[in-house]
Every structure is written in C-alpha cells, then in structure tokens.
Amino acid sequence: MANGARRGEQVLQRLRERPPAIWYRGELIKDVTTHPALRGGVQTLAKLYDLQWQNPAVSLYDSPSSGRKVARSFMMPKTRDELVSISKAMKVWEDYTHGMMGRVPDYINRAMTGYAAGAPFLAEADPRFGDNAVRYYEYLRENDLCLTHTLIPPQANRAVNSAKQADPFLAARVKEETDAGIVIRGCRMLATLPISDEIMVFPSTLLKNPEDDAPYAFGFSIPNDTEGLRFICRESVDYGRSHFDHPLGSRFEEMDAVVIFDDVFVPWEKVVLYRDIKRCNDAYARTGAVVHMTHQVVVKNIAKCEFMLGLAHLMVNAIGAEVFQHIHEKLAEIWVNLETMKAFLRAAEADAELDEWGVMRPAWNPLDAARNLFPRLYPRMVEIIQQIGASGLVAMPTEADLKGPLVEDIRKYYQAARAEAFDRIPLFRLAWDASISAFAGRQVLYERFFFGDPVRMAGALVTGHSSQIQQYADQVRAFVKEARDEAFQ
Ligand SMILES: Cc1cc2nc3c(=O)[nH]c(=O)nc-3n(C[C@H](O)[C@H](O)[C@H](O)COP(=O)(O)OP(=O)(O)OC[C@H]3O[C@@H](n4cnc5c(N)ncnc54)[C@H](O)[C@@H]3O)c2cc1C
C-alpha cells in the first residue's frame, strides 16, 4: 500500500524483497544491501530517504491526490516560489552527497514529473499513453519509488543505426506485439543506479529513419525485477574499505550497468511512446522533461563546485601553499565556476514561465548553457586538485598504517604546516578520492558524458538556438555593411 515519502529502511526492504537481476563479476547478486561492491551506495541511498524526513518542510510536500507527505521532487510547480522550493529540496540531497552521486532519485523524479505534465502530448498519439504517464507518475510519487533510466544502444558500430548493426537485435527492439503488450529483446548501453526500484526505458539518440527505426522507438517503465531483465555491472569503484581510506568510493558508488532485455514483456499500461519516431525525438523537449532534469543537474553542479572549492582551500591551507600566486588563480577558477553555476540556476528560476501544460518551467537557455559548460569545468577542477596536491596525493598511508607499528614515523613525517598528520592524512585521502582514484576517474567520465556526447550536444545547441544566434549575426552583418558602404559609396 502506498504510504508517501519513504524512509531508508523501506528502501532496503524493497531491494531485499524484490531483488533485480544484478550481475557482478560473473555472479548474480542475491542481496545488494549486503554485497561488498554495492552496499556502500545502497546505504547512502537509504540515508537520503531518511534525510527527507529530517527536513520535511523542505524536502516534502502534501500530495495533491492523497494529502500524504511526498517527495518535493515530484511537485509540478505552478509558481516561481514553488519552483525554487524544489531546487532547495534537491540541494539537501546534493549537499549530503556533495554532488558525487549523480543519480540521486531526484534526477528521474523530475523527468517523470515532466512526462506526466506533458501527458497531453503523449496522448495525441494514443489516449492510453497520456493516461499511462499520469497514472505511473502518481504511482511513483505515492510510493516514493526510485528509477534508473536507459537510453542509448550498445556501442558496437556507431557509423550505422541500430537496424544496420551486425545483428538487428543488438540494440533493444520490439520483438513482438500482442493485445496485452510488447516483447523487447536486445540491449541498452547503460543504466546508472541499477540499485533502484524501476527502470525508465526511453528513446534518446535521435532516430532518423522511420522504417528502420520504428522497432527501436518506444518509451516505457517497468520494475527492475521484471522477468528477463538483467543488469551487468562494471567493476565497483568501492574497494570495500573504510570511510577513512576511501571517503567517496565507500559512500557514493552508484554503479553503472549494461541492461539486457531477454524477451521482456511490457504491458500496454506501461507504454507512453511507441513507433512514432518524431514524437520520440520531440518528447523530452515538448513535455519539459529535459528542462526539469537539467534543473536538477545544475543543483548537483553547484554542490560539486562547493565541495571542490572547500577541498582545494583546505589542501592549500594545510601545506601553506597560499603564498604562491598561481594557487590563488586556481582557487579563483573554482570559485568562478561555482558562481557561474549559481547564476545559471538563478536565471533559470527567475525567468521561468508557465509552459503549455500549466507548469512553471525553468528557462532553458541558462540550463542548456550549464549542461554544455560543466563537462569542461569538472575535469579541470579535478586537474586543479591534482596540481595543488602533487605528490601529497600519493604519499599517503592508510588507516591500517596509522594503527600499525610505524605510527610515530607517520605522526612526524606526514605533518603539514597547519595540520597534524592525523588531520592531514584523511584530508589528502579525500583529495586522492576526488582526483586520482578509480572513483575519481569514473566521476570525470560521468561528467563528460552522462547527459550525452558533448560534441552532439553542442550541435543540438547551435541548431536549437539558431534564431538567437542569427539575431547577432544580423547585427554584425549590418556593422560590416556600414563599413563597406562607407568605403564604396
Ligand atoms: C558514467 C556514465 C554514466 C552514464 N549513465 C547513463 C544512464 O544512466 N543512462 C543512460 O541512458 N546513459 C548513460 N550514460 C551514457 C551516456 O548517455 C553516453 O555516454 C552518451 O550519450 C554518449 O554516448 P556513448 O557513450 O555511446 O558514446 P559514443 O556515441 O559511442 O561515442 C564515442 C565517440 O564517438 C564520437 N561519435 C559517435 N557518434 C558520433 C556522431 N554521430 N557524431 C560525432 N561524433 C560521434 C563521440 O563524440 C565519442 O568521441 C552514461 C555514461 C557514462 C560515461
């Protein structure tokens, strides 16, 4: 029975009772809540749900249908104040994870809220699809379920579309259609947070050819434990060590997995898009889902910049590096990144307008700018941590060393100008985990790609904002013409 906003224990209980088929290093995981590769991330996920009850006035709101307290990230805002209240709620989770868990459930909550708001657009193709989107959204909101999502086909041959791969069933496609639903066979490249409850399987890469692409054009969401659905994990970046040794990886491993559909049956009640190439391509933008998701992403970016700035400052202060001018330049660079992200968020909220579905939609331009900029800013901030930390990032003993016979050596030789060894070591272990560990490498890759290939996103940006760009081209053309006319009149 739906109870509204969940607490951590309910999250763990559902994962125990309805385990998805998650495979790790050749084995099916029986219980993700205890498995060493995943339990750290699972514990954090559960803590986030407890956290929303610690700040109910900020994190929750009253469900419009049941009156229960539900997560604010499911709200369809009607005013700017409501919109701002959503980003404030999202910031609670981002502060807790320091932006290092890109897939806190808010991300897809905002997407599904957008899809439900834009249900009339989905209903134009088939009235059932609009109803399905709204019913499913309400089900998620009232049960406070959390989703992963998977969009892109496997990386086999990027020179041709899914239909032209060596095997047309490499990419997940419709195998069969019945009165009851569709059967999906094939694979999707990636889903971050397979330790969630359900999966949103939507189109992403622009489908181009109506005949070829139709079997690959669909949108639906199903439980992660659906029969025939399998997740194959990458190697964990949680080494199974203490928070002292591995402060980020031991807490924030959200995991990425390839998703296999082994003749997965999807009932029609779960389908919101089907075989309509144009509608699939337009759905994210028309419903507003992409805007609401990006709103969440910018909140995450702010938390990440704040974290990197605080970390860099503490490192500089510990080793007395503030006497060097280039260090100030580096701190300033991170500060500018932070203020840039805050300005984008503020502009998006200040210029928000009611959209065609009656939802207060953040302004797209600042969000689009942010999502195109951050993939370049984040790797640079990681580089700055490396440049500040230098060998301090590797001359770094573990918790076991500090408890071992060489502790007096460690106390003496690992001290810093303004930190005793026992303070400096955990700080620099954190810097290591943010800049050179496997966790850090995966974070950089995530920020480069999770919203899409930056090259193609830039292409979409130029096309999407072409009339605005044209306006400035016209101004420059007039300026050039003036000079030409002056010279040759
Ligand atoms: C850590 C991480 C987590 C992710 N989580 C998710 C998730 O939860 N759900 C999900 O759906 N996706 C997820 N993604 C996938 C993400 O959407 C893709 O990485 C992104 O869309 C790029 O696609 P790709 O990785 O297949 O790269 P590819 O498309 O294979 O690109 C490889 C290279 O070829 C170039 N290239 C390929 N095609 C073109 C083209 N047409 N024009 C120009 N250049 C081209 C690219 O620029 C790139 O350099 C995640 C990715 C990462 C790295």
Coordinates of N, CA and C in Angstrom, one line a residue, residues 166-277:
A166 N 25.4 -5.6 -36.9 CA 25.6 -6.9 -37.4 C 24.4 -7.8 -37.1
D167 N 23.8 -7.5 -35.9 CA 22.5 -8.2 -35.5 C 21.5 -7.1 -35.2
P168 N 20.4 -7.1 -35.8 CA 19.4 -6.1 -35.5 C 18.8 -6.1 -34.1
F169 N 19.1 -7.2 -33.4 CA 18.6 -7.4 -32.0 C 19.7 -7.1 -31.0
L170 N 20.8 -6.4 -31.5 CA 21.8 -6.0 -30.6 C 21.2 -4.9 -29.7
A171 N 20.7 -3.9 -30.3 CA 20.0 -2.8 -29.6 C 18.6 -3.3 -29.3
A172 N 18.1 -2.9 -28.1 CA 16.8 -3.4 -27.6 C 15.8 -2.9 -28.6
R173 N 14.9 -3.8 -29.1 CA 13.9 -3.5 -30.0 C 12.6 -4.4 -29.8
V174 N 11.6 -4.0 -30.4 CA 10.3 -4.7 -30.3 C 10.5 -6.0 -31.0
K175 N 10.3 -7.1 -30.3 CA 10.3 -8.4 -31.0 C 8.9 -8.9 -31.4
E176 N 8.0 -8.5 -30.6 CA 6.6 -9.0 -30.8 C 5.6 -8.0 -30.2
E177 N 4.5 -7.9 -30.8 CA 3.4 -7.1 -30.3 C 2.2 -7.9 -30.1
T178 N 1.5 -7.8 -28.9 CA 0.3 -8.6 -28.7 C -0.8 -7.7 -28.2
D179 N -2.0 -8.2 -28.0 CA -3.0 -7.4 -27.5 C -2.7 -6.9 -26.1
A180 N -1.8 -7.7 -25.4 CA -1.5 -7.4 -24.0 C -0.3 -6.4 -23.8
G181 N 0.5 -6.4 -24.8 CA 1.7 -5.6 -24.7 C 2.8 -5.8 -25.7
I182 N 4.0 -5.5 -25.4 CA 5.1 -5.7 -26.4 C 6.2 -6.5 -25.7
V183 N 7.0 -7.2 -26.5 CA 8.1 -8.0 -26.0 C 9.4 -7.4 -26.5
I184 N 10.3 -7.1 -25.6 CA 11.5 -6.4 -26.0 C 12.7 -7.4 -25.9
R185 N 13.5 -7.3 -27.0 CA 14.7 -8.2 -27.0 C 15.9 -7.3 -27.4
G186 N 17.1 -7.5 -26.7 CA 18.3 -6.8 -27.1 C 18.8 -6.1 -25.9
C187 N 19.6 -5.0 -26.1 CA 20.4 -4.4 -25.0 C 20.4 -2.9 -25.1
R188 N 20.5 -2.3 -24.0 CA 20.8 -0.9 -23.9 C 22.1 -0.7 -23.2
M189 N 22.8 0.3 -23.6 CA 24.2 0.5 -23.2 C 24.4 0.7 -21.7
L190 N 23.6 1.5 -21.1 CA 24.0 1.9 -19.7 C 22.8 2.3 -18.9
A191 N 22.9 2.0 -17.6 CA 21.9 2.5 -16.7 C 22.7 2.7 -15.4
T192 N 22.8 3.9 -14.9 CA 23.4 4.2 -13.7 C 22.3 4.0 -12.6
L193 N 22.8 3.5 -11.4 CA 21.9 3.2 -10.3 C 21.0 2.0 -10.6
P194 N 21.5 0.9 -10.9 CA 20.7 -0.3 -11.0 C 20.1 -0.8 -9.7
I195 N 20.6 -0.2 -8.6 CA 20.1 -0.5 -7.3 C 18.9 0.3 -7.0
S196 N 18.1 0.7 -8.0 CA 16.9 1.4 -7.9 C 15.7 0.4 -7.9
D197 N 14.5 0.9 -7.9 CA 13.3 0.1 -7.9 C 12.8 -0.3 -9.3
E198 N 12.9 0.7 -10.2 CA 12.3 0.6 -11.5 C 13.2 1.2 -12.6
I199 N 12.9 0.9 -13.8 CA 13.8 1.4 -14.9 C 12.9 2.1 -16.0
M200 N 13.3 3.3 -16.4 CA 12.7 4.0 -17.4 C 13.4 3.8 -18.7
V201 N 12.8 3.2 -19.7 CA 13.4 2.8 -20.9 C 12.9 3.7 -22.0
F202 N 13.6 4.8 -22.3 CA 13.1 5.8 -23.2 C 14.0 6.0 -24.4
P203 N 13.6 6.6 -25.5 CA 14.4 6.9 -26.6 C 15.4 8.0 -26.3
S204 N 16.6 8.0 -26.9 CA 17.5 9.2 -26.7 C 18.1 9.6 -28.0
T205 N 19.0 8.8 -28.5 CA 19.7 9.2 -29.7 C 18.7 9.5 -30.8
L206 N 18.8 10.5 -31.5 CA 17.8 10.9 -32.4 C 17.6 9.8 -33.5
L207 N 16.4 9.4 -33.5 CA 16.0 8.3 -34.5 C 15.7 9.1 -35.8
K208 N 16.2 8.5 -36.9 CA 16.1 9.3 -38.2 C 15.3 8.6 -39.3
N209 N 15.3 7.3 -39.4 CA 14.7 6.7 -40.5 C 13.4 5.9 -40.0
P210 N 12.2 6.4 -40.4 CA 11.0 5.9 -39.9 C 10.9 4.4 -40.1
E211 N 11.3 3.8 -41.2 CA 11.1 2.4 -41.4 C 12.1 1.6 -40.6
D212 N 13.4 2.0 -40.6 CA 14.4 1.3 -39.9 C 14.2 1.4 -38.4
D213 N 13.9 2.6 -37.9 CA 14.0 2.9 -36.5 C 12.7 2.6 -35.7
A214 N 11.6 2.4 -36.4 CA 10.3 2.2 -35.7 C 10.4 1.1 -34.6
P215 N 11.0 0.0 -34.9 CA 11.0 -1.1 -33.8 C 11.9 -0.7 -32.6
Y216 N 12.7 0.4 -32.7 CA 13.5 0.9 -31.6 C 12.9 2.1 -30.9
A217 N 11.8 2.5 -31.4 CA 11.2 3.7 -30.9 C 10.1 3.4 -29.9
F218 N 10.4 3.5 -28.6 CA 9.4 3.3 -27.6 C 9.8 3.9 -26.3
G219 N 8.9 4.1 -25.4 CA 9.1 4.6 -24.1 C 8.2 3.9 -23.1
F220 N 8.8 3.3 -22.1 CA 8.0 2.6 -21.0 C 8.9 2.6 -19.8
S221 N 8.3 2.2 -18.6 CA 9.0 2.0 -17.4 C 8.5 0.7 -16.7
I222 N 9.4 -0.1 -16.2 CA 9.0 -1.4 -15.6 C 9.8 -1.6 -14.3
P223 N 9.4 -2.5 -13.5 CA 10.2 -2.8 -12.3 C 11.5 -3.4 -12.6
N224 N 12.5 -3.2 -11.9 CA 13.8 -3.7 -12.2 C 13.9 -5.3 -12.0
D225 N 12.9 -5.8 -11.3 CA 12.9 -7.3 -11.1 C 12.0 -8.0 -12.1
T226 N 11.6 -7.3 -13.2 CA 10.8 -7.9 -14.2 C 11.6 -9.1 -14.9
E227 N 10.8 -10.1 -15.1 CA 11.4 -11.3 -15.7 C 12.1 -11.0 -17.0
G228 N 13.3 -11.5 -17.2 CA 14.1 -11.3 -18.4 C 15.0 -10.1 -18.4
L229 N 14.8 -9.2 -17.4 CA 15.6 -8.0 -17.4 C 16.9 -8.3 -16.6
R230 N 18.1 -8.0 -17.2 CA 19.3 -8.3 -16.5 C 20.2 -7.1 -16.5
F231 N 21.0 -6.9 -15.4 CA 22.0 -5.8 -15.4 C 23.3 -6.4 -15.2
I232 N 24.3 -6.0 -16.1 CA 25.7 -6.4 -15.9 C 26.5 -5.2 -15.5
C233 N 27.1 -5.3 -14.3 CA 27.8 -4.2 -13.7 C 29.2 -4.1 -14.2
R234 N 29.7 -2.8 -14.2 CA 31.1 -2.7 -14.3 C 31.8 -3.0 -13.0
E235 N 33.1 -3.0 -12.9 CA 33.8 -3.3 -11.6 C 33.5 -2.2 -10.7
S236 N 33.3 -2.5 -9.4 CA 33.0 -1.5 -8.4 C 34.1 -0.6 -8.2
V237 N 33.8 0.7 -7.9 CA 34.9 1.7 -7.5 C 34.9 1.8 -6.0
D238 N 34.1 1.0 -5.3 CA 34.2 0.9 -3.9 C 35.1 -0.3 -3.6
Y239 N 36.2 0.0 -3.0 CA 37.2 -1.1 -2.7 C 36.9 -1.9 -1.4
G240 N 35.7 -1.5 -0.9 CA 35.3 -2.3 0.3 C 36.1 -1.9 1.5
R241 N 36.6 -0.6 1.5 CA 37.5 -0.2 2.7 C 36.7 0.8 3.5
S242 N 37.4 1.3 4.5 CA 36.7 2.2 5.5 C 36.4 3.6 4.8
H243 N 35.6 4.4 5.5 CA 35.4 5.8 5.1 C 36.7 6.6 5.2
F244 N 37.5 6.2 6.1 CA 38.8 6.8 6.3 C 39.7 6.6 5.1
D245 N 39.8 5.4 4.6 CA 40.7 5.1 3.5 C 40.1 5.6 2.2
H246 N 38.8 5.4 2.0 CA 38.1 5.6 0.7 C 36.9 6.4 0.9
P247 N 37.1 7.7 1.3 CA 35.9 8.5 1.8 C 34.8 8.7 0.7
L248 N 35.1 8.8 -0.5 CA 34.0 8.9 -1.5 C 33.5 7.6 -2.0
G249 N 34.4 6.8 -2.5 CA 34.0 5.5 -3.1 C 33.3 4.6 -2.1
S250 N 33.6 4.6 -0.8 CA 32.9 3.8 0.1 C 31.5 4.2 0.4
R251 N 31.2 5.5 0.0 CA 29.8 6.0 0.3 C 29.0 6.2 -1.0
F252 N 29.6 6.6 -2.1 CA 28.8 7.1 -3.2 C 28.9 6.3 -4.5
E253 N 29.2 5.0 -4.4 CA 29.3 4.1 -5.5 C 27.8 3.8 -6.0
E254 N 27.4 4.5 -7.1 CA 26.0 4.3 -7.6 C 25.9 3.2 -8.6
M255 N 27.1 2.8 -9.2 CA 27.2 1.7 -10.1 C 26.6 2.1 -11.5
D256 N 27.2 1.6 -12.6 CA 26.7 1.7 -13.9 C 26.6 0.2 -14.4
A257 N 25.5 0.0 -15.2 CA 25.3 -1.4 -15.7 C 24.7 -1.4 -17.1
V258 N 25.2 -2.4 -17.9 CA 24.5 -2.6 -19.2 C 23.2 -3.4 -18.9
V259 N 22.2 -3.0 -19.7 CA 20.9 -3.6 -19.4 C 20.5 -4.5 -20.6
I260 N 20.2 -5.8 -20.2 CA 19.8 -6.8 -21.2 C 18.3 -7.1 -21.1
F261 N 17.6 -7.1 -22.2 CA 16.2 -7.4 -22.3 C 16.1 -8.8 -23.0
D262 N 15.9 -9.8 -22.2 CA 15.8 -11.2 -22.7 C 14.3 -11.5 -22.9
D263 N 13.7 -11.0 -23.9 CA 12.3 -11.1 -24.2 C 11.5 -10.7 -23.0
V264 N 11.7 -9.4 -22.7 CA 11.0 -8.8 -21.6 C 9.6 -8.3 -22.0
F265 N 8.6 -8.8 -21.3 CA 7.2 -8.4 -21.6 C 6.8 -7.1 -20.9
V266 N 6.3 -6.2 -21.8 CA 5.9 -4.9 -21.2 C 4.4 -4.7 -21.5
P267 N 3.6 -4.7 -20.5 CA 2.2 -4.5 -20.8 C 1.9 -3.1 -21.3
W268 N 0.8 -3.0 -22.1 CA 0.5 -1.7 -22.7 C 0.3 -0.6 -21.6
E269 N -0.1 -0.9 -20.4 CA -0.3 0.1 -19.4 C 1.0 0.8 -19.0
K270 N 2.1 0.2 -19.4 CA 3.4 0.9 -19.1 C 4.0 1.7 -20.2
V271 N 3.3 1.6 -21.4 CA 3.9 2.3 -22.6 C 3.4 3.7 -22.7
V272 N 4.3 4.6 -23.0 CA 3.9 6.0 -23.2 C 4.3 6.6 -24.6
L273 N 5.2 5.8 -25.3 CA 5.6 6.2 -26.6 C 5.8 4.9 -27.4
Y274 N 5.4 5.0 -28.7 CA 5.5 3.7 -29.5 C 5.6 4.0 -31.0
R275 N 6.6 3.6 -31.6 CA 6.8 3.5 -33.0 C 6.7 4.9 -33.7
D276 N 6.6 5.9 -33.0 CA 6.3 7.2 -33.6 C 7.6 8.0 -33.4
I277 N 8.4 8.0 -34.5 CA 9.8 8.5 -34.5 C 9.8 10.0 -34.1

